[in-house]
Structure formats: structure tokens, C-alpha cells
Amino acid sequence: MTITLWRRLLAEFTGTALLVTAVVGSGIMASTLSPADVGLQLLENSIATALALGALILIFGPVSGAHFNPVVSVADWFLGRRAGTGLTVRDLAGYVPAQILGAIAGSVLANLMFDLAAVDLSGKERTGGHLWLGEVVATAGLILLVFALARSGRAAVAPAAVGAYIGAAYWFTSSTSFANPAVTIGRAFTDTFAGIAPASVPGFVGAQLVGLAVGAGLLVALHPDAGLAADRVVVPTEGPDPTLDHR
């Protein structure tokens, strides 16, 4: 059964929105509960984000693949195009806007839940070569992880593995691992712990695209046939029709 595009786009929109809600909402809660300890705030924010990401992949993966991230979707299209697998150009043209709009909606939802202005552009500057390098590393590692799991037939562990990687990358990268252009744009719409100033967004997104190129290049060098598994990123979007009795 091939799932219709509109259902996959709804899953990408909703999943990305809830992911950003988790990132922003847990950041607001962490600032409230631990106002004098930035390290504890980051710990609280990273744990909540990692757990939420794993759960969201489980929920939406069987529908859309739970990309929630334009660099994952672009890599899926790029690696699968020669093998006739993965996203088509039409799919990609729908996935990326759905992810970006979902991320913005997620920030708005988090702001409203904590009785803040629905849209409050962030004033938190995040700029500098060291932060951009952190985004290159975080994004390249994410691409390698996701597609290596699919290629080796271990896509079923993606919810735990991807959540664990993002949670860890909060701590080992200088940028706290945004690794996602849609999430980066969405986080510009909240002036809270997880926010990023709109002027800082282009630098982060540019670094993430460099990370995409680095990650895809390494993947092709390590696994030349990785594109054959593009239909299994992050979780297979095709399977038996649940309305039929397969007993």
C-alpha cells in the first residue's frame, strides 16, 4: 500500500510542529524551573527533545517516514534518485514546505501554551564560525546515522538511535545541534531559551546544507548502494494494507 501524498504531508507538518513544540516548550519550562543554572536548563531541554523525537518517529514514521527535516528529505531524494527509490521531486516539493510551516506552527503553539505572545521573534544571536562548524558536524552525523541504519536493515531502531544522537549532540557540538533547517526557522519565532535571532538563521541553515553535502558524500563513499534503501528512511512508508486480514 502506497500512502497518499496529502497524508504524508500532514504527518510531516504535524510531526515537525510537535517536535518544535517539544524543543521550545521544554526550553521555557527549563528556564522556569532552573532559572539560575544554564547547564541544568540544557540538560532538561535535551532530554525532553530526545525523548519526544523518538516518540514522534514512532507515531508518524509509518505514514511519512518521519523526516521532520529538509536535509533528511533532500538526502533521501538525492541518494534514491538513481535507484528509483526514496522521495520523488514532487514529494520533496511538498515535504520541505510542510516541515517549515510545521516548525513555525510548533513555536507558536509552545508560546501560547506558556501564555506568551504567539509570535515573538528571538533576540538570541547565534553566530560565528565555531557554531557553524558545530552545525556541519551535527548535520553530517545525522545523515550518516539515518541512512546507515536504513542501508543495514536496522531502520526499526531509528526512533531510539536518532533520539539518542540528537540528545547527545546537544552536548558535544558548540551549536547545541539544531541540525535541521525547518527547526532553525521555527525557533526564530520564539524569544525564549531555544530561540535563534532571525539574522542568525541564514548562517545556521548554510552550515546545515554543508553538513548535508559532507554527510551524503561520506555515505556514498562508505555505502555506494545506500540509495537502494531510501524507501526505508526513517521508517518504511509502505507496507500491508491494515484494512485487510493477514492472519
JSON list of C-alpha atoms in Angstrom, two decimals:
[
{"chain": "A", "resi": 1, "resn": "MET", "atom": "CA", "xyz": [0.00, 0.00, 0.00]},
{"chain": "A", "resi": 2, "resn": "THR", "atom": "CA", "xyz": [1.42, 3.39, -1.03]},
{"chain": "A", "resi": 3, "resn": "ILE", "atom": "CA", "xyz": [0.27, 6.16, 1.29]},
{"chain": "A", "resi": 4, "resn": "THR", "atom": "CA", "xyz": [-1.21, 9.21, -0.45]},
{"chain": "A", "resi": 5, "resn": "LEU", "atom": "CA", "xyz": [0.90, 12.36, -0.56]},
{"chain": "A", "resi": 6, "resn": "TRP", "atom": "CA", "xyz": [-1.53, 14.54, 1.37]},
{"chain": "A", "resi": 7, "resn": "ARG", "atom": "CA", "xyz": [-1.46, 12.14, 4.32]},
{"chain": "A", "resi": 8, "resn": "ARG", "atom": "CA", "xyz": [2.33, 12.10, 4.29]},
{"chain": "A", "resi": 9, "resn": "LEU", "atom": "CA", "xyz": [2.47, 15.90, 4.16]},
{"chain": "A", "resi": 10, "resn": "LEU", "atom": "CA", "xyz": [0.02, 16.12, 7.08]},
{"chain": "A", "resi": 11, "resn": "ALA", "atom": "CA", "xyz": [2.26, 13.75, 9.04]},
{"chain": "A", "resi": 12, "resn": "GLU", "atom": "CA", "xyz": [5.37, 15.81, 8.25]},
{"chain": "A", "resi": 13, "resn": "PHE", "atom": "CA", "xyz": [3.62, 19.07, 9.20]},
{"chain": "A", "resi": 14, "resn": "THR", "atom": "CA", "xyz": [2.20, 17.70, 12.44]},
{"chain": "A", "resi": 15, "resn": "GLY", "atom": "CA", "xyz": [5.32, 15.79, 13.45]},
{"chain": "A", "resi": 16, "resn": "THR", "atom": "CA", "xyz": [7.62, 18.75, 12.83]},
{"chain": "A", "resi": 17, "resn": "ALA", "atom": "CA", "xyz": [5.23, 21.04, 14.70]},
{"chain": "A", "resi": 18, "resn": "LEU", "atom": "CA", "xyz": [5.18, 18.76, 17.74]},
{"chain": "A", "resi": 19, "resn": "LEU", "atom": "CA", "xyz": [8.96, 18.38, 17.62]},
{"chain": "A", "resi": 20, "resn": "VAL", "atom": "CA", "xyz": [9.46, 22.14, 17.76]},
{"chain": "A", "resi": 21, "resn": "THR", "atom": "CA", "xyz": [6.79, 22.42, 20.44]},
{"chain": "A", "resi": 22, "resn": "ALA", "atom": "CA", "xyz": [8.82, 19.94, 22.49]},
{"chain": "A", "resi": 23, "resn": "VAL", "atom": "CA", "xyz": [12.08, 21.83, 21.89]},
{"chain": "A", "resi": 24, "resn": "VAL", "atom": "CA", "xyz": [10.67, 25.26, 22.66]},
{"chain": "A", "resi": 25, "resn": "GLY", "atom": "CA", "xyz": [8.24, 24.20, 25.39]},
{"chain": "A", "resi": 26, "resn": "SER", "atom": "CA", "xyz": [10.85, 22.22, 27.33]},
{"chain": "A", "resi": 27, "resn": "GLY", "atom": "CA", "xyz": [13.23, 25.17, 26.98]},
{"chain": "A", "resi": 28, "resn": "ILE", "atom": "CA", "xyz": [10.66, 27.51, 28.51]},
{"chain": "A", "resi": 29, "resn": "MET", "atom": "CA", "xyz": [9.91, 25.05, 31.31]},
{"chain": "A", "resi": 30, "resn": "ALA", "atom": "CA", "xyz": [13.62, 24.54, 31.98]},
{"chain": "A", "resi": 31, "resn": "SER", "atom": "CA", "xyz": [14.17, 28.29, 32.27]},
{"chain": "A", "resi": 32, "resn": "THR", "atom": "CA", "xyz": [11.27, 28.49, 34.72]},
{"chain": "A", "resi": 33, "resn": "LEU", "atom": "CA", "xyz": [12.34, 25.55, 36.88]},
{"chain": "A", "resi": 34, "resn": "SER", "atom": "CA", "xyz": [16.10, 26.21, 36.86]},
{"chain": "A", "resi": 35, "resn": "PRO", "atom": "CA", "xyz": [16.48, 29.96, 36.26]},
{"chain": "A", "resi": 36, "resn": "ALA", "atom": "CA", "xyz": [20.00, 30.20, 37.67]},
{"chain": "A", "resi": 37, "resn": "ASP", "atom": "CA", "xyz": [21.58, 27.10, 36.11]},
{"chain": "A", "resi": 38, "resn": "VAL", "atom": "CA", "xyz": [22.10, 27.14, 32.34]},
{"chain": "A", "resi": 39, "resn": "GLY", "atom": "CA", "xyz": [23.71, 23.71, 32.39]},
{"chain": "A", "resi": 40, "resn": "LEU", "atom": "CA", "xyz": [20.67, 22.18, 34.06]},
{"chain": "A", "resi": 41, "resn": "GLN", "atom": "CA", "xyz": [18.40, 24.02, 31.63]},
{"chain": "A", "resi": 42, "resn": "LEU", "atom": "CA", "xyz": [20.26, 22.47, 28.70]},
{"chain": "A", "resi": 43, "resn": "LEU", "atom": "CA", "xyz": [20.07, 19.02, 30.31]},
{"chain": "A", "resi": 44, "resn": "GLU", "atom": "CA", "xyz": [16.32, 19.31, 30.81]},
{"chain": "A", "resi": 45, "resn": "ASN", "atom": "CA", "xyz": [15.82, 20.65, 27.28]},
{"chain": "A", "resi": 46, "resn": "SER", "atom": "CA", "xyz": [17.96, 17.94, 25.65]},
{"chain": "A", "resi": 47, "resn": "ILE", "atom": "CA", "xyz": [16.34, 15.04, 27.49]},
{"chain": "A", "resi": 48, "resn": "ALA", "atom": "CA", "xyz": [12.83, 16.21, 26.65]},
{"chain": "A", "resi": 49, "resn": "THR", "atom": "CA", "xyz": [13.77, 16.78, 23.00]},
{"chain": "A", "resi": 50, "resn": "ALA", "atom": "CA", "xyz": [15.43, 13.37, 22.59]},
{"chain": "A", "resi": 51, "resn": "LEU", "atom": "CA", "xyz": [12.51, 11.50, 24.14]},
{"chain": "A", "resi": 52, "resn": "ALA", "atom": "CA", "xyz": [9.91, 13.46, 22.18]},
{"chain": "A", "resi": 53, "resn": "LEU", "atom": "CA", "xyz": [11.77, 12.91, 18.90]},
{"chain": "A", "resi": 54, "resn": "GLY", "atom": "CA", "xyz": [11.85, 9.15, 19.41]},
{"chain": "A", "resi": 55, "resn": "ALA", "atom": "CA", "xyz": [8.14, 9.06, 20.22]},
{"chain": "A", "resi": 56, "resn": "LEU", "atom": "CA", "xyz": [7.23, 11.22, 17.22]},
{"chain": "A", "resi": 57, "resn": "ILE", "atom": "CA", "xyz": [9.18, 8.97, 14.85]},
{"chain": "A", "resi": 58, "resn": "LEU", "atom": "CA", "xyz": [7.19, 6.02, 16.19]},
{"chain": "A", "resi": 59, "resn": "ILE", "atom": "CA", "xyz": [3.90, 7.86, 15.64]},
{"chain": "A", "resi": 60, "resn": "PHE", "atom": "CA", "xyz": [4.48, 9.35, 12.21]},
{"chain": "A", "resi": 61, "resn": "GLY", "atom": "CA", "xyz": [7.20, 7.13, 10.73]},
{"chain": "A", "resi": 62, "resn": "PRO", "atom": "CA", "xyz": [4.79, 4.56, 9.28]},
{"chain": "A", "resi": 63, "resn": "VAL", "atom": "CA", "xyz": [2.94, 7.36, 7.44]},
{"chain": "A", "resi": 64, "resn": "SER", "atom": "CA", "xyz": [5.61, 9.70, 6.05]},
{"chain": "A", "resi": 65, "resn": "GLY", "atom": "CA", "xyz": [8.95, 8.27, 7.14]},
{"chain": "A", "resi": 66, "resn": "ALA", "atom": "CA", "xyz": [9.10, 10.91, 9.90]},
{"chain": "A", "resi": 67, "resn": "HIS", "atom": "CA", "xyz": [11.79, 13.02, 8.27]},
{"chain": "A", "resi": 68, "resn": "PHE", "atom": "CA", "xyz": [10.75, 16.27, 10.03]},
{"chain": "A", "resi": 69, "resn": "ASN", "atom": "CA", "xyz": [13.88, 17.75, 8.46]},
{"chain": "A", "resi": 70, "resn": "PRO", "atom": "CA", "xyz": [14.58, 19.17, 4.97]},
{"chain": "A", "resi": 71, "resn": "VAL", "atom": "CA", "xyz": [18.16, 17.86, 4.90]},
{"chain": "A", "resi": 72, "resn": "VAL", "atom": "CA", "xyz": [16.94, 14.31, 5.52]},
{"chain": "A", "resi": 73, "resn": "SER", "atom": "CA", "xyz": [14.33, 14.69, 2.78]},
{"chain": "A", "resi": 74, "resn": "VAL", "atom": "CA", "xyz": [16.83, 16.16, 0.30]},
{"chain": "A", "resi": 75, "resn": "ALA", "atom": "CA", "xyz": [19.32, 13.37, 1.07]},
{"chain": "A", "resi": 76, "resn": "ASP", "atom": "CA", "xyz": [16.55, 10.80, 0.62]},
{"chain": "A", "resi": 77, "resn": "TRP", "atom": "CA", "xyz": [15.72, 12.21, -2.82]},
{"chain": "A", "resi": 78, "resn": "PHE", "atom": "CA", "xyz": [19.37, 12.60, -3.85]},
{"chain": "A", "resi": 79, "resn": "LEU", "atom": "CA", "xyz": [20.51, 9.15, -2.80]},
{"chain": "A", "resi": 80, "resn": "GLY", "atom": "CA", "xyz": [17.45, 7.36, -4.14]},
{"chain": "A", "resi": 81, "resn": "ARG", "atom": "CA", "xyz": [17.02, 9.11, -7.48]},
{"chain": "A", "resi": 82, "resn": "ARG", "atom": "CA", "xyz": [19.27, 6.75, -9.48]},
{"chain": "A", "resi": 83, "resn": "ALA", "atom": "CA", "xyz": [17.79, 3.61, -7.94]},
{"chain": "A", "resi": 84, "resn": "GLY", "atom": "CA", "xyz": [14.21, 4.82, -8.32]},
{"chain": "A", "resi": 85, "resn": "THR", "atom": "CA", "xyz": [13.66, 4.75, -4.56]},
{"chain": "A", "resi": 86, "resn": "GLY", "atom": "CA", "xyz": [13.00, 7.38, -1.89]},
{"chain": "A", "resi": 87, "resn": "LEU", "atom": "CA", "xyz": [11.21, 10.68, -2.41]},
{"chain": "A", "resi": 88, "resn": "THR", "atom": "CA", "xyz": [10.32, 11.97, -5.85]},
{"chain": "A", "resi": 89, "resn": "VAL", "atom": "CA", "xyz": [10.80, 15.62, -6.83]},
{"chain": "A", "resi": 90, "resn": "ARG", "atom": "CA", "xyz": [7.06, 16.11, -6.30]},
{"chain": "A", "resi": 91, "resn": "ASP", "atom": "CA", "xyz": [7.28, 14.58, -2.84]},
{"chain": "A", "resi": 92, "resn": "LEU", "atom": "CA", "xyz": [10.27, 16.75, -1.95]},
{"chain": "A", "resi": 93, "resn": "ALA", "atom": "CA", "xyz": [8.48, 19.89, -3.13]},
{"chain": "A", "resi": 94, "resn": "GLY", "atom": "CA", "xyz": [5.73, 19.08, -0.64]},
{"chain": "A", "resi": 95, "resn": "TYR", "atom": "CA", "xyz": [7.81, 17.78, 2.27]},
{"chain": "A", "resi": 96, "resn": "VAL", "atom": "CA", "xyz": [10.06, 20.82, 2.70]},
{"chain": "A", "resi": 97, "resn": "PRO", "atom": "CA", "xyz": [7.30, 23.48, 2.92]},
{"chain": "A", "resi": 98, "resn": "ALA", "atom": "CA", "xyz": [5.25, 21.20, 5.20]},
{"chain": "A", "resi": 99, "resn": "GLN", "atom": "CA", "xyz": [8.22, 20.84, 7.53]},
{"chain": "A", "resi": 100, "resn": "ILE", "atom": "CA", "xyz": [8.96, 24.59, 7.60]},
{"chain": "A", "resi": 101, "resn": "LEU", "atom": "CA", "xyz": [5.33, 25.57, 8.18]},
{"chain": "A", "resi": 102, "resn": "GLY", "atom": "CA", "xyz": [5.04, 22.88, 10.84]},
{"chain": "A", "resi": 103, "resn": "ALA", "atom": "CA", "xyz": [8.11, 24.18, 12.65]},
{"chain": "A", "resi": 104, "resn": "ILE", "atom": "CA", "xyz": [6.71, 27.72, 12.74]},
{"chain": "A", "resi": 105, "resn": "ALA", "atom": "CA", "xyz": [3.37, 26.40, 13.99]},
{"chain": "A", "resi": 106, "resn": "GLY", "atom": "CA", "xyz": [5.21, 24.46, 16.70]},
{"chain": "A", "resi": 107, "resn": "SER", "atom": "CA", "xyz": [6.86, 27.60, 18.05]},
{"chain": "A", "resi": 108, "resn": "VAL", "atom": "CA", "xyz": [3.53, 29.44, 18.04]},
{"chain": "A", "resi": 109, "resn": "LEU", "atom": "CA", "xyz": [1.88, 26.55, 19.91]},
{"chain": "A", "resi": 110, "resn": "ALA", "atom": "CA", "xyz": [4.62, 26.45, 22.56]},
{"chain": "A", "resi": 111, "resn": "ASN", "atom": "CA", "xyz": [4.44, 30.22, 23.04]},
{"chain": "A", "resi": 112, "resn": "LEU", "atom": "CA", "xyz": [0.68, 30.07, 23.52]},
{"chain": "A", "resi": 113, "resn": "MET", "atom": "CA", "xyz": [0.85, 27.12, 25.94]},
{"chain": "A", "resi": 114, "resn": "PHE", "atom": "CA", "xyz": [3.11, 29.17, 28.21]},
{"chain": "A", "resi": 115, "resn": "ASP", "atom": "CA", "xyz": [0.97, 32.32, 27.92]},
{"chain": "A", "resi": 116, "resn": "LEU", "atom": "CA", "xyz": [3.44, 34.21, 25.74]},
{"chain": "A", "resi": 117, "resn": "ALA", "atom": "CA", "xyz": [2.82, 36.20, 22.59]},
{"chain": "A", "resi": 118, "resn": "ALA", "atom": "CA", "xyz": [2.02, 33.82, 19.74]},
{"chain": "A", "resi": 119, "resn": "VAL", "atom": "CA", "xyz": [4.87, 35.23, 17.66]},
{"chain": "A", "resi": 120, "resn": "ASP", "atom": "CA", "xyz": [7.85, 36.87, 19.35]},
{"chain": "A", "resi": 121, "resn": "LEU", "atom": "CA", "xyz": [10.94, 36.95, 17.18]},
{"chain": "A", "resi": 122, "resn": "SER", "atom": "CA", "xyz": [14.02, 35.81, 19.04]},
{"chain": "A", "resi": 123, "resn": "GLY", "atom": "CA", "xyz": [16.75, 38.21, 20.03]},
{"chain": "A", "resi": 124, "resn": "LYS", "atom": "CA", "xyz": [19.28, 35.46, 20.78]},
{"chain": "A", "resi": 125, "resn": "GLU", "atom": "CA", "xyz": [22.24, 35.88, 18.42]},
{"chain": "A", "resi": 126, "resn": "ARG", "atom": "CA", "xyz": [23.90, 32.60, 17.46]},
{"chain": "A", "resi": 127, "resn": "THR", "atom": "CA", "xyz": [26.67, 33.38, 15.04]},
{"chain": "A", "resi": 128, "resn": "GLY", "atom": "CA", "xyz": [30.32, 32.57, 14.46]},
{"chain": "A", "resi": 129, "resn": "GLY", "atom": "CA", "xyz": [32.47, 30.05, 12.67]},
{"chain": "A", "resi": 130, "resn": "HIS", "atom": "CA", "xyz": [32.68, 27.73, 15.66]},
{"chain": "A", "resi": 131, "resn": "LEU", "atom": "CA", "xyz": [28.87, 27.46, 15.84]},
{"chain": "A", "resi": 132, "resn": "TRP", "atom": "CA", "xyz": [28.59, 26.88, 12.10]},
{"chain": "A", "resi": 133, "resn": "LEU", "atom": "CA", "xyz": [31.22, 24.15, 12.35]},
{"chain": "A", "resi": 134, "resn": "GLY", "atom": "CA", "xyz": [29.13, 22.57, 15.09]},
{"chain": "A", "resi": 135, "resn": "GLU", "atom": "CA", "xyz": [26.13, 22.53, 12.75]},
{"chain": "A", "resi": 136, "resn": "VAL", "atom": "CA", "xyz": [28.17, 20.94, 9.97]},
{"chain": "A", "resi": 137, "resn": "VAL", "atom": "CA", "xyz": [29.26, 18.16, 12.33]},
{"chain": "A", "resi": 138, "resn": "ALA", "atom": "CA", "xyz": [25.79, 17.64, 13.82]},
{"chain": "A", "resi": 139, "resn": "THR", "atom": "CA", "xyz": [24.06, 17.52, 10.42]},
{"chain": "A", "resi": 140, "resn": "ALA", "atom": "CA", "xyz": [26.63, 15.27, 8.74]},
{"chain": "A", "resi": 141, "resn": "GLY", "atom": "CA", "xyz": [26.43, 12.84, 11.64]},
{"chain": "A", "resi": 142, "resn": "LEU", "atom": "CA", "xyz": [22.65, 12.76, 11.48]},
{"chain": "A", "resi": 143, "resn": "ILE", "atom": "CA", "xyz": [22.67, 11.97, 7.76]},
{"chain": "A", "resi": 144, "resn": "LEU", "atom": "CA", "xyz": [25.22, 9.21, 8.26]},
{"chain": "A", "resi": 145, "resn": "LEU", "atom": "CA", "xyz": [23.20, 7.68, 11.09]},
{"chain": "A", "resi": 146, "resn": "VAL", "atom": "CA", "xyz": [19.80, 7.73, 9.40]},
{"chain": "A", "resi": 147, "resn": "PHE", "atom": "CA", "xyz": [20.93, 6.29, 6.09]},
{"chain": "A", "resi": 148, "resn": "ALA", "atom": "CA", "xyz": [23.39, 3.79, 7.55]},
{"chain": "A", "resi": 149, "resn": "LEU", "atom": "CA", "xyz": [20.55, 2.37, 9.64]},
{"chain": "A", "resi": 150, "resn": "ALA", "atom": "CA", "xyz": [18.31, 2.08, 6.58]},
{"chain": "A", "resi": 151, "resn": "ARG", "atom": "CA", "xyz": [21.03, 0.55, 4.42]},
{"chain": "A", "resi": 152, "resn": "SER", "atom": "CA", "xyz": [21.87, -2.09, 7.04]},
{"chain": "A", "resi": 153, "resn": "GLY", "atom": "CA", "xyz": [18.24, -3.04, 7.59]},
{"chain": "A", "resi": 154, "resn": "ARG", "atom": "CA", "xyz": [18.06, -1.52, 11.06]},
{"chain": "A", "resi": 155, "resn": "ALA", "atom": "CA", "xyz": [15.55, 1.27, 10.37]},
{"chain": "A", "resi": 156, "resn": "ALA", "atom": "CA", "xyz": [13.36, -0.17, 13.14]},
{"chain": "A", "resi": 157, "resn": "VAL", "atom": "CA", "xyz": [15.78, 1.15, 15.76]},
{"chain": "A", "resi": 158, "resn": "ALA", "atom": "CA", "xyz": [15.76, 4.67, 14.27]},
{"chain": "A", "resi": 159, "resn": "PRO", "atom": "CA", "xyz": [13.41, 6.15, 16.90]},
{"chain": "A", "resi": 160, "resn": "ALA", "atom": "CA", "xyz": [15.83, 5.29, 19.72]},
{"chain": "A", "resi": 161, "resn": "ALA", "atom": "CA", "xyz": [19.01, 5.88, 17.72]},
{"chain": "A", "resi": 162, "resn": "VAL", "atom": "CA", "xyz": [18.03, 9.26, 16.25]},
{"chain": "A", "resi": 163, "resn": "GLY", "atom": "CA", "xyz": [16.66, 10.47, 19.58]},
{"chain": "A", "resi": 164, "resn": "ALA", "atom": "CA", "xyz": [19.86, 9.40, 21.34]},
{"chain": "A", "resi": 165, "resn": "TYR", "atom": "CA", "xyz": [22.07, 11.06, 18.72]},
{"chain": "A", "resi": 166, "resn": "ILE", "atom": "CA", "xyz": [20.26, 14.40, 18.88]},
{"chain": "A", "resi": 167, "resn": "GLY", "atom": "CA", "xyz": [20.25, 14.30, 22.69]},
{"chain": "A", "resi": 168, "resn": "ALA", "atom": "CA", "xyz": [23.98, 13.63, 22.74]},
{"chain": "A", "resi": 169, "resn": "ALA", "atom": "CA", "xyz": [24.74, 16.22, 20.04]},
{"chain": "A", "resi": 170, "resn": "TYR", "atom": "CA", "xyz": [23.16, 18.90, 22.24]},
{"chain": "A", "resi": 171, "resn": "TRP", "atom": "CA", "xyz": [26.24, 18.41, 24.40]},
{"chain": "A", "resi": 172, "resn": "PHE", "atom": "CA", "xyz": [29.12, 17.60, 22.07]},
{"chain": "A", "resi": 173, "resn": "THR", "atom": "CA", "xyz": [28.52, 20.35, 19.49]},
{"chain": "A", "resi": 174, "resn": "SER", "atom": "CA", "xyz": [29.12, 24.05, 20.09]},
{"chain": "A", "resi": 175, "resn": "SER", "atom": "CA", "xyz": [25.78, 24.95, 18.47]},
{"chain": "A", "resi": 176, "resn": "THR", "atom": "CA", "xyz": [23.66, 22.55, 20.59]},
{"chain": "A", "resi": 177, "resn": "SER", "atom": "CA", "xyz": [22.80, 20.66, 17.40]},
{"chain": "A", "resi": 178, "resn": "PHE", "atom": "CA", "xyz": [19.92, 22.27, 15.56]},
{"chain": "A", "resi": 179, "resn": "ALA", "atom": "CA", "xyz": [20.85, 20.10, 12.51]},
{"chain": "A", "resi": 180, "resn": "ASN", "atom": "CA", "xyz": [17.55, 20.97, 10.83]},
{"chain": "A", "resi": 181, "resn": "PRO", "atom": "CA", "xyz": [16.73, 23.99, 8.62]},
{"chain": "A", "resi": 182, "resn": "ALA", "atom": "CA", "xyz": [12.99, 23.80, 9.36]},
{"chain": "A", "resi": 183, "resn": "VAL", "atom": "CA", "xyz": [13.52, 23.67, 13.11]},
{"chain": "A", "resi": 184, "resn": "THR", "atom": "CA", "xyz": [16.04, 26.52, 12.84]},
{"chain": "A", "resi": 185, "resn": "ILE", "atom": "CA", "xyz": [13.49, 28.71, 11.06]},
{"chain": "A", "resi": 186, "resn": "GLY", "atom": "CA", "xyz": [10.76, 27.75, 13.50]},
{"chain": "A", "resi": 187, "resn": "ARG", "atom": "CA", "xyz": [12.88, 28.60, 16.53]},
{"chain": "A", "resi": 188, "resn": "ALA", "atom": "CA", "xyz": [13.28, 32.16, 15.25]},
{"chain": "A", "resi": 189, "resn": "PHE", "atom": "CA", "xyz": [9.63, 32.74, 16.17]},
{"chain": "A", "resi": 190, "resn": "THR", "atom": "CA", "xyz": [10.13, 32.44, 19.94]},
{"chain": "A", "resi": 191, "resn": "ASP", "atom": "CA", "xyz": [12.18, 34.74, 22.14]},
{"chain": "A", "resi": 192, "resn": "THR", "atom": "CA", "xyz": [12.86, 32.05, 24.73]},
{"chain": "A", "resi": 193, "resn": "PHE", "atom": "CA", "xyz": [15.64, 29.66, 25.77]},
{"chain": "A", "resi": 194, "resn": "ALA", "atom": "CA", "xyz": [15.54, 27.73, 22.48]},
{"chain": "A", "resi": 195, "resn": "GLY", "atom": "CA", "xyz": [15.23, 30.75, 20.21]},
{"chain": "A", "resi": 196, "resn": "ILE", "atom": "CA", "xyz": [17.56, 31.96, 17.49]},
{"chain": "A", "resi": 197, "resn": "ALA", "atom": "CA", "xyz": [17.62, 35.50, 16.11]},
{"chain": "A", "resi": 198, "resn": "PRO", "atom": "CA", "xyz": [16.31, 35.74, 12.54]},
{"chain": "A", "resi": 199, "resn": "ALA", "atom": "CA", "xyz": [19.62, 37.28, 11.47]},
{"chain": "A", "resi": 200, "resn": "SER", "atom": "CA", "xyz": [21.44, 34.15, 12.68]},
{"chain": "A", "resi": 201, "resn": "VAL", "atom": "CA", "xyz": [19.21, 31.74, 10.74]},
{"chain": "A", "resi": 202, "resn": "PRO", "atom": "CA", "xyz": [20.96, 32.00, 7.32]},
{"chain": "A", "resi": 203, "resn": "GLY", "atom": "CA", "xyz": [24.34, 31.09, 8.79]},
{"chain": "A", "resi": 204, "resn": "PHE", "atom": "CA", "xyz": [22.93, 28.04, 10.56]},
{"chain": "A", "resi": 205, "resn": "VAL", "atom": "CA", "xyz": [20.97, 26.88, 7.53]},
{"chain": "A", "resi": 206, "resn": "GLY", "atom": "CA", "xyz": [24.01, 27.34, 5.30]},
{"chain": "A", "resi": 207, "resn": "ALA", "atom": "CA", "xyz": [26.12, 25.25, 7.67]},
{"chain": "A", "resi": 208, "resn": "GLN", "atom": "CA", "xyz": [23.43, 22.57, 7.75]},
{"chain": "A", "resi": 209, "resn": "LEU", "atom": "CA", "xyz": [23.48, 22.38, 3.95]},
{"chain": "A", "resi": 210, "resn": "VAL", "atom": "CA", "xyz": [27.26, 21.97, 4.06]},
{"chain": "A", "resi": 211, "resn": "GLY", "atom": "CA", "xyz": [26.72, 19.20, 6.63]},
{"chain": "A", "resi": 212, "resn": "LEU", "atom": "CA", "xyz": [24.22, 17.59, 4.25]},
{"chain": "A", "resi": 213, "resn": "ALA", "atom": "CA", "xyz": [26.84, 17.57, 1.48]},
{"chain": "A", "resi": 214, "resn": "VAL", "atom": "CA", "xyz": [29.53, 16.20, 3.79]},
{"chain": "A", "resi": 215, "resn": "GLY", "atom": "CA", "xyz": [27.26, 13.52, 5.22]},
{"chain": "A", "resi": 216, "resn": "ALA", "atom": "CA", "xyz": [25.96, 12.43, 1.82]},
{"chain": "A", "resi": 217, "resn": "GLY", "atom": "CA", "xyz": [29.48, 12.34, 0.40]},
{"chain": "A", "resi": 218, "resn": "LEU", "atom": "CA", "xyz": [30.75, 10.17, 3.24]},
{"chain": "A", "resi": 219, "resn": "LEU", "atom": "CA", "xyz": [27.72, 7.92, 2.94]},
{"chain": "A", "resi": 220, "resn": "VAL", "atom": "CA", "xyz": [28.29, 7.35, -0.78]},
{"chain": "A", "resi": 221, "resn": "ALA", "atom": "CA", "xyz": [31.97, 6.58, -0.10]},
{"chain": "A", "resi": 222, "resn": "LEU", "atom": "CA", "xyz": [31.17, 4.15, 2.72]},
{"chain": "A", "resi": 223, "resn": "HIS", "atom": "CA", "xyz": [27.98, 2.63, 1.28]},
{"chain": "A", "resi": 224, "resn": "PRO", "atom": "CA", "xyz": [27.80, 3.12, -2.51]},
{"chain": "A", "resi": 225, "resn": "ASP", "atom": "CA", "xyz": [24.47, 1.29, -2.61]},
{"chain": "A", "resi": 226, "resn": "ALA", "atom": "CA", "xyz": [22.85, 3.34, 0.16]},
{"chain": "A", "resi": 227, "resn": "GLY", "atom": "CA", "xyz": [20.29, 4.73, -2.29]},
{"chain": "A", "resi": 228, "resn": "LEU", "atom": "CA", "xyz": [18.69, 1.30, -2.59]},
{"chain": "A", "resi": 229, "resn": "ALA", "atom": "CA", "xyz": [17.43, 1.71, 0.98]},
{"chain": "A", "resi": 230, "resn": "ALA", "atom": "CA", "xyz": [16.00, 5.23, 0.57]},
{"chain": "A", "resi": 231, "resn": "ASP", "atom": "CA", "xyz": [12.45, 3.86, 0.86]},
{"chain": "A", "resi": 232, "resn": "ARG", "atom": "CA", "xyz": [13.27, 2.80, 4.44]},
{"chain": "A", "resi": 233, "resn": "VAL", "atom": "CA", "xyz": [14.18, 6.26, 5.77]},
{"chain": "A", "resi": 234, "resn": "VAL", "atom": "CA", "xyz": [13.40, 6.78, 8.61]},
{"chain": "A", "resi": 235, "resn": "VAL", "atom": "CA", "xyz": [10.72, 4.11, 8.86]},
{"chain": "A", "resi": 236, "resn": "PRO", "atom": "CA", "xyz": [9.22, 2.37, 5.82]},
{"chain": "A", "resi": 237, "resn": "THR", "atom": "CA", "xyz": [6.26, 4.25, 4.34]},
{"chain": "A", "resi": 238, "resn": "GLU", "atom": "CA", "xyz": [4.94, 1.21, 2.51]},
{"chain": "A", "resi": 239, "resn": "GLY", "atom": "CA", "xyz": [3.51, -1.98, 3.97]},
{"chain": "A", "resi": 240, "resn": "PRO", "atom": "CA", "xyz": [0.47, -4.23, 4.11]},
{"chain": "A", "resi": 241, "resn": "ASP", "atom": "CA", "xyz": [-2.95, -2.66, 3.97]},
{"chain": "A", "resi": 242, "resn": "PRO", "atom": "CA", "xyz": [-4.15, -2.58, 7.61]},
{"chain": "A", "resi": 243, "resn": "THR", "atom": "CA", "xyz": [-7.76, -2.98, 6.44]},
{"chain": "A", "resi": 244, "resn": "LEU", "atom": "CA", "xyz": [-7.04, -6.50, 5.19]},
{"chain": "A", "resi": 245, "resn": "ASP", "atom": "CA", "xyz": [-6.96, -9.62, 7.29]},
{"chain": "A", "resi": 246, "resn": "HIS", "atom": "CA", "xyz": [-3.47, -11.17, 7.02]},
{"chain": "A", "resi": 247, "resn": "ARG", "atom": "CA", "xyz": [-3.91, -13.91, 9.57]}
]
